[in-house]
PDB file of C-alpha atoms in Angstrom:
ATOM      1  CA  UNK Q 572     143.853-113.534 141.299  1.00 38.00           C
ATOM      2  CA  UNK Q 573     143.653-112.499 144.970  1.00 37.00           C
ATOM      3  CA  UNK Q 574     144.902-114.430 147.998  1.00 38.00           C
ATOM      4  CA  UNK Q 575     143.462-113.421 151.358  1.00 37.00           C
ATOM      5  CA  UNK Q 576     144.697-114.034 154.904  1.00 39.00           C
ATOM      6  CA  UNK Q 577     142.639-113.178 157.926  1.00 34.00           C
ATOM      7  CA  UNK Q 578     143.642-110.230 160.086  1.00 32.00           C
ATOM      8  CA  UNK Q 579     144.502-112.703 162.860  1.00 31.00           C
ATOM      9  CA  UNK Q 580     146.789-114.673 160.514  1.00 34.00           C
ATOM     10  CA  UNK Q 581     148.476-111.519 159.272  1.00 38.00           C
ATOM     11  CA  UNK Q 582     149.134-110.282 162.786  1.00 34.00           C
ATOM     12  CA  UNK Q 583     150.413-113.673 163.830  1.00 37.00           C
ATOM     13  CA  UNK Q 584     153.048-113.965 161.122  1.00 38.00           C
ATOM     14  CA  UNK Q 585     154.059-110.299 160.906  1.00 43.00           C
ATOM     15  CA  UNK Q 586     154.843-108.482 157.690  1.00 37.00           C
ATOM     16  CA  UNK Q 587     157.939-110.501 156.836  1.00 43.00           C
ATOM     17  CA  UNK Q 588     156.133-113.777 157.331  1.00 44.00           C
ATOM     18  CA  UNK Q 589     153.145-112.477 155.392  1.00 40.00           C
ATOM     19  CA  UNK Q 590     155.351-111.802 152.383  1.00 43.00           C
ATOM     20  CA  UNK Q 591     156.755-115.322 152.563  1.00 43.00           C
ATOM     21  CA  UNK Q 592     153.284-116.856 152.846  1.00 39.00           C
ATOM     22  CA  UNK Q 593     152.030-114.787 149.940  1.00 44.00           C
ATOM     23  CA  UNK Q 594     154.972-115.998 147.812  1.00 44.00           C
ATOM     24  CA  UNK Q 595     154.219-119.631 148.549  1.00 40.00           C
ATOM     25  CA  UNK Q 596     150.473-119.243 148.074  1.00 40.00           C
ATOM     26  CA  UNK Q 597     150.830-117.496 144.745  1.00 45.00           C
ATOM     27  CA  UNK Q 598     153.378-120.025 143.578  1.00 46.00           C
ATOM     28  CA  UNK Q 599     151.131-122.930 144.548  1.00 37.00           C
ATOM     29  CA  UNK Q 600     147.819-121.554 143.267  1.00 48.00           C
ATOM     30  CA  UNK Q 601     147.284-122.523 139.617  1.00 46.00           C
ATOM     31  CA  UNK Q 602     143.976-120.686 139.224  1.00 49.00           C
ATOM     32  CA  UNK Q 603     145.668-118.034 137.080  1.00 69.00           C
ATOM     33  CA  UNK Q 604     147.555-120.504 134.900  1.00 71.00           C
ATOM     34  CA  UNK Q 605     145.878-118.965 131.862  1.00 88.00           C
ATOM     35  CA  UNK Q 606     147.164-115.462 132.676  1.00 97.00           C
ATOM     36  CA  UNK Q 607     148.552-113.864 129.524  1.00 98.00           C
ATOM     37  CA  UNK Q 608     151.737-111.959 130.381  1.00 99.00           C
ATOM     38  CA  UNK Q 609     153.233-109.769 127.667  1.00 99.00           C
ATOM     39  CA  UNK Q 610     156.513-108.205 128.735  1.00 99.00           C
ATOM     40  CA  UNK Q 611     156.418-104.903 126.894  1.00 99.00           C
ATOM     41  CA  UNK Q 612     159.986-103.825 127.533  1.00 99.00           C
ATOM     42  CA  UNK Q 613     162.800-106.204 126.637  1.00 99.00           C
ATOM     43  CA  UNK Q 614     166.073-105.678 124.772  1.00 98.00           C
ATOM     44  CA  UNK Q 615     167.853-108.195 122.567  1.00 98.00           C
ATOM     45  CA  UNK Q 616     171.262-108.008 120.914  1.00 98.00           C
ATOM     46  CA  UNK Q 617     174.053-110.187 119.560  1.00 98.00           C
ATOM     47  CA  UNK Q 618     177.667-108.972 119.729  1.00 97.00           C
ATOM     48  CA  UNK Q 619     178.755-111.855 117.469  1.00 97.00           C
ATOM     49  CA  UNK Q 620     177.072-110.183 114.477  1.00 96.00           C
ATOM     50  CA  UNK Q 621     179.582-109.115 111.848  1.00 94.00           C
ATOM     51  CA  UNK Q 622     178.783-105.441 112.443  1.00 94.00           C
ATOM     52  CA  UNK Q 623     178.819-105.822 116.239  1.00 95.00           C
ATOM     53  CA  UNK Q 624     176.581-103.770 118.530  1.00 97.00           C
ATOM     54  CA  UNK Q 625     176.741-100.195 119.866  1.00 96.00           C
ATOM     55  CA  UNK Q 626     175.302-101.261 123.235  1.00 97.00           C
ATOM     56  CA  UNK Q 627     176.022-102.845 125.688  1.00 96.00           C
ATOM     57  CA  UNK Q 628     179.687-101.943 125.825  1.00 95.00           C
ATOM     58  CA  UNK Q 629     182.313-104.634 125.466  1.00 95.00           C
ATOM     59  CA  UNK Q 630     183.630-105.834 128.820  1.00 94.00           C
ATOM     60  CA  UNK Q 631     180.376-105.252 130.703  1.00 94.00           C
ATOM     61  CA  UNK Q 632     178.242-108.101 132.128  1.00 91.00           C
ATOM     62  CA  UNK Q 633     175.519-107.375 129.585  1.00 94.00           C
ATOM     63  CA  UNK Q 634     177.876-107.793 126.635  1.00 97.00           C
ATOM     64  CA  UNK Q 635     176.698-111.199 125.443  1.00 97.00           C
ATOM     65  CA  UNK Q 636     174.150-112.675 123.080  1.00 98.00           C
ATOM     66  CA  UNK Q 637     170.639-112.100 124.448  1.00 98.00           C
ATOM     67  CA  UNK Q 638     167.703-113.455 122.449  1.00 98.00           C
ATOM     68  CA  UNK Q 639     164.014-114.179 123.111  1.00 98.00           C
ATOM     69  CA  UNK Q 640     164.789-117.796 123.920  1.00 98.00           C
ATOM     70  CA  UNK Q 641     166.919-116.624 126.842  1.00 98.00           C
ATOM     71  CA  UNK Q 642     163.970-114.704 128.282  1.00 98.00           C
ATOM     72  CA  UNK Q 643     161.823-117.819 128.018  1.00 98.00           C
ATOM     73  CA  UNK Q 644     164.469-119.830 129.877  1.00 98.00           C
ATOM     74  CA  UNK Q 645     164.456-117.540 132.923  1.00 98.00           C
ATOM     75  CA  UNK Q 646     162.662-118.348 136.146  1.00 98.00           C
ATOM     76  CA  UNK Q 647     159.427-116.335 136.101  1.00 98.00           C
ATOM     77  CA  UNK Q 648     157.030-115.466 138.899  1.00 98.00           C
ATOM     78  CA  UNK Q 649     154.325-115.781 136.265  1.00 98.00           C
ATOM     79  CA  UNK Q 650     155.188-117.304 132.894  1.00 97.00           C
ATOM     80  CA  UNK Q 651     155.823-114.713 130.219  1.00 98.00           C
ATOM     81  CA  UNK Q 652     153.777-115.561 127.137  1.00 98.00           C
ATOM     82  CA  UNK Q 653     155.050-112.929 124.726  1.00 99.00           C
ATOM     83  CA  UNK Q 654     157.133-109.800 124.432  1.00 99.00           C
ATOM     84  CA  UNK Q 655     157.283-106.397 122.774  1.00 99.00           C
ATOM     85  CA  UNK Q 656     160.949-105.691 122.048  1.00 99.00           C
ATOM     86  CA  UNK Q 657     162.252-102.143 122.535  1.00 99.00           C
ATOM     87  CA  UNK Q 658     165.224-100.845 120.561  1.00 98.00           C
ATOM     88  CA  UNK Q 659     168.718-100.870 122.026  1.00 96.00           C
ATOM     89  CA  UNK Q 660     170.596 -99.306 119.106  1.00 97.00           C
ATOM     90  CA  UNK Q 661     170.637 -96.030 117.173  1.00 96.00           C
ATOM     91  CA  UNK Q 662     171.590 -97.768 113.926  1.00 97.00           C
ATOM     92  CA  UNK Q 663     168.923 -97.727 111.234  1.00 98.00           C
ATOM     93  CA  UNK Q 664     169.391-101.287 110.055  1.00 98.00           C
ATOM     94  CA  UNK Q 665     169.102-102.678 113.560  1.00 98.00           C
ATOM     95  CA  UNK Q 666     165.374-102.109 113.167  1.00 99.00           C
ATOM     96  CA  UNK Q 667     165.513-104.636 110.342  1.00 98.00           C
ATOM     97  CA  UNK Q 668     167.579-106.993 112.505  1.00 98.00           C
ATOM     98  CA  UNK Q 669     164.921-106.961 115.218  1.00 98.00           C
ATOM     99  CA  UNK Q 670     162.168-107.603 112.697  1.00 99.00           C
ATOM    100  CA  UNK Q 671     164.209-110.484 111.325  1.00 98.00           C
ATOM    101  CA  UNK Q 672     164.610-111.841 114.839  1.00 97.00           C
ATOM    102  CA  UNK Q 673     160.849-111.744 115.277  1.00 98.00           C
ATOM    103  CA  UNK Q 674     159.976-113.255 111.916  1.00 96.00           C
ATOM    104  CA  UNK Q 675     160.183-116.900 112.936  1.00 92.00           C
ATOM    105  CA  UNK Q 676     159.524-116.501 116.672  1.00 98.00           C
ATOM    106  CA  UNK Q 677     155.819-116.066 117.513  1.00 98.00           C
ATOM    107  CA  UNK Q 678     156.784-115.221 121.097  1.00 98.00           C
ATOM    108  CA  UNK Q 679     157.672-111.747 119.768  1.00 99.00           C
ATOM    109  CA  UNK Q 680     154.428-109.816 119.286  1.00 99.00           C
ATOM    110  CA  UNK Q 681     155.794-106.375 118.504  1.00 99.00           C
ATOM    111  CA  UNK Q 682     158.838-104.193 117.926  1.00 99.00           C
ATOM    112  CA  UNK Q 683     159.373-100.648 119.185  1.00 99.00           C
ATOM    113  CA  UNK Q 684     162.173 -99.447 116.934  1.00 99.00           C
ATOM    114  CA  UNK Q 685     164.340 -96.411 116.711  1.00 99.00           C
ATOM    115  CA  UNK Q 686     164.205 -93.624 114.147  1.00 98.00           C
ATOM    116  CA  UNK Q 687     164.884 -89.907 114.500  1.00 98.00           C
ATOM    117  CA  UNK Q 688     161.923 -87.606 113.996  1.00 98.00           C
ATOM    118  CA  UNK Q 689     163.060 -84.381 112.400  1.00 96.00           C
ATOM    119  CA  UNK Q 690     165.688 -86.067 110.229  1.00 96.00           C
ATOM    120  CA  UNK Q 691     165.549 -85.753 106.443  1.00 94.00           C
ATOM    121  CA  UNK Q 692     164.443 -89.292 105.627  1.00 96.00           C
ATOM    122  CA  UNK Q 693     162.291 -90.022 108.662  1.00 98.00           C
ATOM    123  CA  UNK Q 694     158.999 -90.434 106.784  1.00 98.00           C
ATOM    124  CA  UNK Q 695     160.605 -92.740 104.249  1.00 98.00           C
ATOM    125  CA  UNK Q 696     162.160 -94.943 106.926  1.00 98.00           C
ATOM    126  CA  UNK Q 697     158.949 -95.039 108.934  1.00 98.00           C
ATOM    127  CA  UNK Q 698     156.985 -96.125 105.885  1.00 98.00           C
ATOM    128  CA  UNK Q 699     159.523 -98.861 105.190  1.00 98.00           C
ATOM    129  CA  UNK Q 700     159.485-100.418 108.645  1.00 99.00           C
ATOM    130  CA  UNK Q 701     155.796 -99.842 109.357  1.00 98.00           C
ATOM    131  CA  UNK Q 702     155.005-102.018 106.333  1.00 98.00           C
ATOM    132  CA  UNK Q 703     155.766-104.919 108.681  1.00 99.00           C
ATOM    133  CA  UNK Q 704     152.786-105.339 111.052  1.00 98.00           C
ATOM    134  CA  UNK Q 705     155.144-106.300 113.897  1.00 99.00           C
ATOM    135  CA  UNK Q 706     156.633-102.798 113.851  1.00 99.00           C
ATOM    136  CA  UNK Q 707     154.463-101.089 116.473  1.00 99.00           C
ATOM    137  CA  UNK Q 708     156.204 -97.749 116.927  1.00 99.00           C
ATOM    138  CA  UNK Q 709     159.482 -96.131 117.935  1.00 99.00           C
ATOM    139  CA  UNK Q 710     161.177 -94.864 121.065  1.00 99.00           C
ATOM    140  CA  UNK Q 711     162.794 -91.464 121.381  1.00 98.00           C
ATOM    141  CA  UNK Q 712     164.599 -89.661 124.184  1.00 98.00           C
ATOM    142  CA  UNK Q 713     163.037 -86.854 126.151  1.00 99.00           C
ATOM    143  CA  UNK Q 714     165.924 -84.653 125.009  1.00 98.00           C
ATOM    144  CA  UNK Q 715     164.917 -85.035 121.371  1.00 98.00           C
ATOM    145  CA  UNK Q 716     161.255 -84.592 122.248  1.00 98.00           C
ATOM    146  CA  UNK Q 717     161.978 -81.348 124.045  1.00 98.00           C
ATOM    147  CA  UNK Q 718     163.866 -79.990 121.034  1.00 98.00           C
ATOM    148  CA  UNK Q 719     160.995 -80.859 118.711  1.00 98.00           C
ATOM    149  CA  UNK Q 720     158.470 -79.254 121.045  1.00 98.00           C
ATOM    150  CA  UNK Q 721     160.527 -76.107 121.497  1.00 98.00           C
ATOM    151  CA  UNK Q 722     160.945 -75.729 117.717  1.00 97.00           C
ATOM    152  CA  UNK Q 723     157.297 -76.633 117.077  1.00 96.00           C
ATOM    153  CA  UNK Q 724     158.619 -79.293 114.702  1.00 97.00           C
ATOM    154  CA  UNK Q 725     155.990 -81.970 115.173  1.00 98.00           C
ATOM    155  CA  UNK Q 726     155.121 -82.992 111.629  1.00 97.00           C
ATOM    156  CA  UNK Q 727     156.996 -86.300 111.889  1.00 98.00           C
ATOM    157  CA  UNK Q 728     155.375 -87.130 115.203  1.00 98.00           C
ATOM    158  CA  UNK Q 729     151.946 -86.575 113.676  1.00 97.00           C
ATOM    159  CA  UNK Q 730     152.640 -89.540 111.381  1.00 98.00           C
ATOM    160  CA  UNK Q 731     152.228 -91.971 114.269  1.00 97.00           C
ATOM    161  CA  UNK Q 732     148.511 -91.379 114.551  1.00 96.00           C
ATOM    162  CA  UNK Q 733     148.211 -91.638 110.760  1.00 96.00           C
ATOM    163  CA  UNK Q 734     149.953 -95.029 110.791  1.00 97.00           C
ATOM    164  CA  UNK Q 735     148.316 -96.279 113.990  1.00 97.00           C
ATOM    165  CA  UNK Q 736     151.648 -96.560 115.808  1.00 99.00           C
ATOM    166  CA  UNK Q 737     152.735 -95.793 119.376  1.00 99.00           C
ATOM    167  CA  UNK Q 738     155.472 -93.447 120.548  1.00 99.00           C
ATOM    168  CA  UNK Q 739     157.633 -94.461 123.519  1.00 99.00           C
ATOM    169  CA  UNK Q 740     159.566 -91.753 125.335  1.00 99.00           C
ATOM    170  CA  UNK Q 741     162.452 -92.433 127.707  1.00 99.00           C
ATOM    171  CA  UNK Q 742     164.153 -89.980 130.031  1.00 98.00           C
ATOM    172  CA  UNK Q 743     164.486 -88.759 133.590  1.00 98.00           C
ATOM    173  CA  UNK Q 744     161.888 -87.603 136.126  1.00 98.00           C
ATOM    174  CA  UNK Q 745     161.117 -84.505 134.060  1.00 98.00           C
ATOM    175  CA  UNK Q 746     159.847 -86.689 131.192  1.00 99.00           C
ATOM    176  CA  UNK Q 747     156.188 -86.901 132.325  1.00 99.00           C
ATOM    177  CA  UNK Q 748     155.853 -83.122 132.206  1.00 98.00           C
ATOM    178  CA  UNK Q 749     157.170 -83.084 128.635  1.00 98.00           C
ATOM    179  CA  UNK Q 750     154.686 -85.798 127.678  1.00 99.00           C
ATOM    180  CA  UNK Q 751     151.892 -83.600 128.969  1.00 99.00           C
ATOM    181  CA  UNK Q 752     153.075 -80.882 126.579  1.00 98.00           C
ATOM    182  CA  UNK Q 753     153.207 -83.331 123.684  1.00 98.00           C
ATOM    183  CA  UNK Q 754     149.831 -84.912 124.419  1.00 98.00           C
ATOM    184  CA  UNK Q 755     148.161 -81.532 124.446  1.00 98.00           C
ATOM    185  CA  UNK Q 756     149.548 -80.848 120.980  1.00 97.00           C
ATOM    186  CA  UNK Q 757     148.919 -84.338 119.557  1.00 98.00           C
ATOM    187  CA  UNK Q 758     145.781 -85.656 121.248  1.00 98.00           C
ATOM    188  CA  UNK Q 759     145.317 -88.443 118.687  1.00 97.00           C
ATOM    189  CA  UNK Q 760     148.748 -90.030 119.227  1.00 98.00           C
ATOM    190  CA  UNK Q 761     149.313 -92.981 121.575  1.00 98.00           C
ATOM    191  CA  UNK Q 762     152.193 -92.021 123.861  1.00 99.00           C
ATOM    192  CA  UNK Q 763     153.921 -94.341 126.339  1.00 99.00           C
ATOM    193  CA  UNK Q 764     156.083 -93.197 129.260  1.00 99.00           C
ATOM    194  CA  UNK Q 765     158.961 -95.603 129.899  1.00 99.00           C
ATOM    195  CA  UNK Q 766     159.967 -96.785 133.372  1.00 98.00           C
ATOM    196  CA  UNK Q 767     157.612 -94.394 135.242  1.00 99.00           C
ATOM    197  CA  UNK Q 768     160.013 -91.626 134.266  1.00 98.00           C
ATOM    198  CA  UNK Q 769     163.138 -93.216 135.796  1.00 98.00           C
ATOM    199  CA  UNK Q 770     162.567 -91.569 139.150  1.00 98.00           C
ATOM    200  CA  UNK Q 771     164.900 -92.766 141.895  1.00 97.00           C
ATOM    201  CA  UNK Q 772     162.985 -94.933 144.310  1.00 98.00           C
ATOM    202  CA  UNK Q 773     163.952 -94.441 147.949  1.00 96.00           C
ATOM    203  CA  UNK Q 774     162.348 -94.724 151.361  1.00 95.00           C
ATOM    204  CA  UNK Q 775     161.551 -91.004 151.138  1.00 96.00           C
ATOM    205  CA  UNK Q 776     158.208 -89.785 149.782  1.00 97.00           C
ATOM    206  CA  UNK Q 777     158.118 -89.504 145.967  1.00 98.00           C
ATOM    207  CA  UNK Q 778     159.555 -86.186 144.705  1.00 98.00           C
ATOM    208  CA  UNK Q 779     156.859 -83.534 144.364  1.00 98.00           C
ATOM    209  CA  UNK Q 780     157.925 -82.405 140.881  1.00 98.00           C
ATOM    210  CA  UNK Q 781     157.794 -85.981 139.583  1.00 99.00           C
ATOM    211  CA  UNK Q 782     154.359 -86.517 141.135  1.00 99.00           C
ATOM    212  CA  UNK Q 783     153.134 -83.297 139.548  1.00 99.00           C
ATOM    213  CA  UNK Q 784     154.499 -84.382 136.172  1.00 99.00           C
ATOM    214  CA  UNK Q 785     152.904 -87.827 136.392  1.00 99.00           C
ATOM    215  CA  UNK Q 786     149.531 -86.301 137.167  1.00 99.00           C
ATOM    216  CA  UNK Q 787     149.865 -83.764 134.365  1.00 99.00           C
ATOM    217  CA  UNK Q 788     150.705 -86.460 131.821  1.00 99.00           C
ATOM    218  CA  UNK Q 789     147.935 -88.749 133.035  1.00 99.00           C
ATOM    219  CA  UNK Q 790     145.302 -86.062 132.527  1.00 99.00           C
ATOM    220  CA  UNK Q 791     145.707 -86.752 128.811  1.00 99.00           C
ATOM    221  CA  UNK Q 792     143.908 -89.974 127.924  1.00 98.00           C
ATOM    222  CA  UNK Q 793     146.334 -90.738 125.091  1.00 98.00           C
ATOM    223  CA  UNK Q 794     149.278 -91.131 127.508  1.00 99.00           C
ATOM    224  CA  UNK Q 795     150.033 -94.463 129.194  1.00 99.00           C
ATOM    225  CA  UNK Q 796     152.809 -95.620 131.491  1.00 99.00           C
ATOM    226  CA  UNK Q 797     155.014 -98.683 131.652  1.00 99.00           C
ATOM    227  CA  UNK Q 798     155.585 -99.784 135.235  1.00 99.00           C
ATOM    228  CA  UNK Q 799     159.045-101.155 134.644  1.00 98.00           C
ATOM    229  CA  UNK Q 800     162.667-101.009 135.825  1.00 97.00           C
ATOM    230  CA  UNK Q 801     161.591-100.412 139.442  1.00 98.00           C
ATOM    231  CA  UNK Q 802     164.375-102.430 141.050  1.00 97.00           C
ATOM    232  CA  UNK Q 803     166.999-100.671 138.969  1.00 95.00           C
ATOM    233  CA  UNK Q 804     165.543 -97.344 140.140  1.00 96.00           C
ATOM    234  CA  UNK Q 805     165.965 -98.528 143.735  1.00 96.00           C
ATOM    235  CA  UNK Q 806     169.512 -99.855 143.314  1.00 94.00           C
ATOM    236  CA  UNK Q 807     171.241 -96.552 142.606  1.00 80.00           C
ATOM    237  CA  UNK Q 808     174.489 -95.707 144.353  1.00 74.00           C
ATOM    238  CA  UNK Q 809     175.435 -99.356 144.714  1.00 76.00           C
ATOM    239  CA  UNK Q 810     172.506-100.051 147.024  1.00 79.00           C
ATOM    240  CA  UNK Q 811     170.799-103.416 146.974  1.00 86.00           C
ATOM    241  CA  UNK Q 812     167.267-103.252 145.596  1.00 94.00           C
ATOM    242  CA  UNK Q 813     164.563-103.951 148.133  1.00 96.00           C
ATOM    243  CA  UNK Q 814     162.581-107.177 147.724  1.00 96.00           C
ATOM    244  CA  UNK Q 815     159.573-105.733 149.531  1.00 97.00           C
ATOM    245  CA  UNK Q 816     156.557-104.462 147.590  1.00 98.00           C
ATOM    246  CA  UNK Q 817     155.920-102.000 150.424  1.00 98.00           C
ATOM    247  CA  UNK Q 818     159.138-100.162 149.557  1.00 98.00           C
ATOM    248  CA  UNK Q 819     157.912 -99.494 146.012  1.00 98.00           C
ATOM    249  CA  UNK Q 820     154.239 -99.046 146.779  1.00 99.00           C
ATOM    250  CA  UNK Q 821     154.237 -95.237 147.310  1.00 99.00           C
ATOM    251  CA  UNK Q 822     155.699 -94.764 143.829  1.00 99.00           C
ATOM    252  CA  UNK Q 823     153.448 -97.318 142.138  1.00 99.00           C
ATOM    253  CA  UNK Q 824     150.478 -95.737 143.911  1.00 99.00           C
ATOM    254  CA  UNK Q 825     151.264 -92.359 142.360  1.00 99.00           C
ATOM    255  CA  UNK Q 826     151.387 -93.857 138.869  1.00 99.00           C
ATOM    256  CA  UNK Q 827     148.425 -96.200 139.197  1.00 99.00           C
ATOM    257  CA  UNK Q 828     146.182 -93.640 140.873  1.00 99.00           C
ATOM    258  CA  UNK Q 829     146.981 -91.145 138.114  1.00 99.00           C
ATOM    259  CA  UNK Q 830     146.719 -93.408 135.051  1.00 99.00           C
ATOM    260  CA  UNK Q 831     144.082 -95.787 136.354  1.00 99.00           C
ATOM    261  CA  UNK Q 832     143.592 -99.475 135.599  1.00 99.00           C
ATOM    262  CA  UNK Q 833     143.392 -98.985 131.822  1.00 99.00           C
ATOM    263  CA  UNK Q 834     146.651 -97.131 131.071  1.00 99.00           C
ATOM    264  CA  UNK Q 835     149.333 -99.036 132.969  1.00 99.00           C
ATOM    265  CA  UNK Q 836     151.499-101.610 131.171  1.00 99.00           C
ATOM    266  CA  UNK Q 837     153.758-104.401 132.387  1.00 99.00           C
ATOM    267  CA  UNK Q 838     157.401-104.330 131.322  1.00 99.00           C
ATOM    268  CA  UNK Q 839     160.696-105.524 132.779  1.00 98.00           C
ATOM    269  CA  UNK Q 840     163.580-103.730 131.024  1.00 98.00           C
ATOM    270  CA  UNK Q 841     165.339-107.105 130.910  1.00 98.00           C
ATOM    271  CA  UNK Q 842     168.220-107.809 130.609  1.00 98.00           C
ATOM    272  CA  UNK Q 843     169.328-104.313 131.657  1.00 95.00           C
ATOM    273  CA  UNK Q 844     167.289-104.779 134.821  1.00 95.00           C
ATOM    274  CA  UNK Q 845     169.208-107.876 135.900  1.00 94.00           C
ATOM    275  CA  UNK Q 846     171.916-105.582 137.253  1.00 92.00           C
ATOM    276  CA  UNK Q 847     169.513-104.847 140.108  1.00 95.00           C
ATOM    277  CA  UNK Q 848     167.517-108.048 140.618  1.00 95.00           C
ATOM    278  CA  UNK Q 849     166.590-111.332 138.991  1.00 97.00           C
ATOM    279  CA  UNK Q 850     163.587-111.470 136.695  1.00 98.00           C
ATOM    280  CA  UNK Q 851     161.273-113.383 139.031  1.00 98.00           C
ATOM    281  CA  UNK Q 852     161.797-110.919 141.888  1.00 97.00           C
ATOM    282  CA  UNK Q 853     161.083-107.880 139.733  1.00 97.00           C
ATOM    283  CA  UNK Q 854     158.026-109.533 138.289  1.00 98.00           C
ATOM    284  CA  UNK Q 855     156.704-110.548 141.708  1.00 98.00           C
ATOM    285  CA  UNK Q 856     156.783-106.982 143.031  1.00 98.00           C
ATOM    286  CA  UNK Q 857     154.536-105.525 140.338  1.00 98.00           C
ATOM    287  CA  UNK Q 858     152.387-108.644 139.956  1.00 98.00           C
ATOM    288  CA  UNK Q 859     151.528-108.730 143.659  1.00 98.00           C
ATOM    289  CA  UNK Q 860     150.497-105.097 143.432  1.00 98.00           C
ATOM    290  CA  UNK Q 861     148.202-105.960 140.532  1.00 98.00           C
ATOM    291  CA  UNK Q 862     146.885-109.122 142.225  1.00 98.00           C
ATOM    292  CA  UNK Q 863     145.565-106.970 145.061  1.00 97.00           C
ATOM    293  CA  UNK Q 864     143.297-105.257 142.546  1.00 97.00           C
ATOM    294  CA  UNK Q 865     141.731-108.488 141.302  1.00 97.00           C
ATOM    295  CA  UNK Q 866     141.861-110.745 138.264  1.00 97.00           C
ATOM    296  CA  UNK Q 867     140.312-108.365 135.768  1.00 98.00           C
ATOM    297  CA  UNK Q 868     142.748-105.557 136.576  1.00 98.00           C
ATOM    298  CA  UNK Q 869     145.670-107.998 136.564  1.00 98.00           C
ATOM    299  CA  UNK Q 870     144.758-109.121 133.050  1.00 98.00           C
ATOM    300  CA  UNK Q 871     144.598-105.521 131.910  1.00 99.00           C
ATOM    301  CA  UNK Q 872     148.009-104.754 133.360  1.00 99.00           C
ATOM    302  CA  UNK Q 873     149.640-107.912 132.033  1.00 99.00           C
ATOM    303  CA  UNK Q 874     148.393-107.869 128.452  1.00 99.00           C
ATOM    304  CA  UNK Q 875     145.059-106.270 127.588  1.00 99.00           C
ATOM    305  CA  UNK Q 876     146.093-102.633 128.037  1.00 99.00           C
ATOM    306  CA  UNK Q 877     149.138-103.218 125.869  1.00 99.00           C
ATOM    307  CA  UNK Q 878     146.978-104.891 123.241  1.00 99.00           C
ATOM    308  CA  UNK Q 879     144.948-101.709 122.967  1.00 98.00           C
ATOM    309  CA  UNK Q 880     147.857 -99.272 123.225  1.00 98.00           C
ATOM    310  CA  UNK Q 881     150.557-101.037 121.193  1.00 99.00           C
ATOM    311  CA  UNK Q 882     148.156-103.197 119.184  1.00 98.00           C
ATOM    312  CA  UNK Q 883     150.605-106.057 119.491  1.00 99.00           C
ATOM    313  CA  UNK Q 884     150.112-108.887 117.035  1.00 98.00           C
ATOM    314  CA  UNK Q 885     148.559-112.194 118.058  1.00 98.00           C
ATOM    315  CA  UNK Q 886     150.627-114.987 116.490  1.00 97.00           C
ATOM    316  CA  UNK Q 887     149.917-118.670 116.093  1.00 95.00           C
ATOM    317  CA  UNK Q 888     152.083-120.758 118.397  1.00 94.00           C
ATOM    318  CA  UNK Q 889     152.855-117.867 120.768  1.00 95.00           C
ATOM    319  CA  UNK Q 890     151.802-119.715 123.923  1.00 90.00           C
TER     320      UNK Q 890
END
């Protein structure tokens, strides 16, 4: 949806007032009540499990039971109607735990698990978990990806195209450049950059090397990008994350202009992201950016792109 104020109204209220008016107008307007919002980057864990959890660490604010029902209970800027869970553990059987969590909860439309390409039993483990249609891929670190690329050891990564699965990659601002290398080698694989490459978001112009990497990755049509964890990227060094879309816009512009309307995906990184801002605030920032591009683009960003890229599973009772 798009909400429009006249130039006279905008000048009268100023930018701060405009943001407040936009908030109230979007909150009051129900014309997008049918908007399907799939959060494609959430983490769930339960430290009360007999085997415990490797992350988050005990004694930290995140060390508590976090389940899909807790995401549903949050205040949302736009109601979240489903989620793709991303791994938060390097333990093999925690993939099974996530699939078990999803079994009876139609709100969960996909799992991005964790396995280690290049390990002896990778193909066997991938076959096991991919037998469940909710298992939509895995996430690896850019460090592991770089090792595999440097050794030309890509046989395991080729299995993702064969099994119609996606590959998430997480790492620092150099990650997009590595994805460009991978995409050139594996043009049939669906590759997803996490958190726009975890670049630090400041009031300075976006770093040139990161911009170059984003553009290089985006040249490959099999690479997509999750616009997620923005507030956390702005809250480094103990700083308070900005609530203003304008602060983030130069960075979102780089990503959106490079990947286009069809290869950007909504994600939150909740609950890790709550260390920087509440869910509704983080959601508002990226949603308002999408709203400016119209309803069709907003729907793509919120669910349709992810449906094509992750092939998340529609489930009865989800909404």
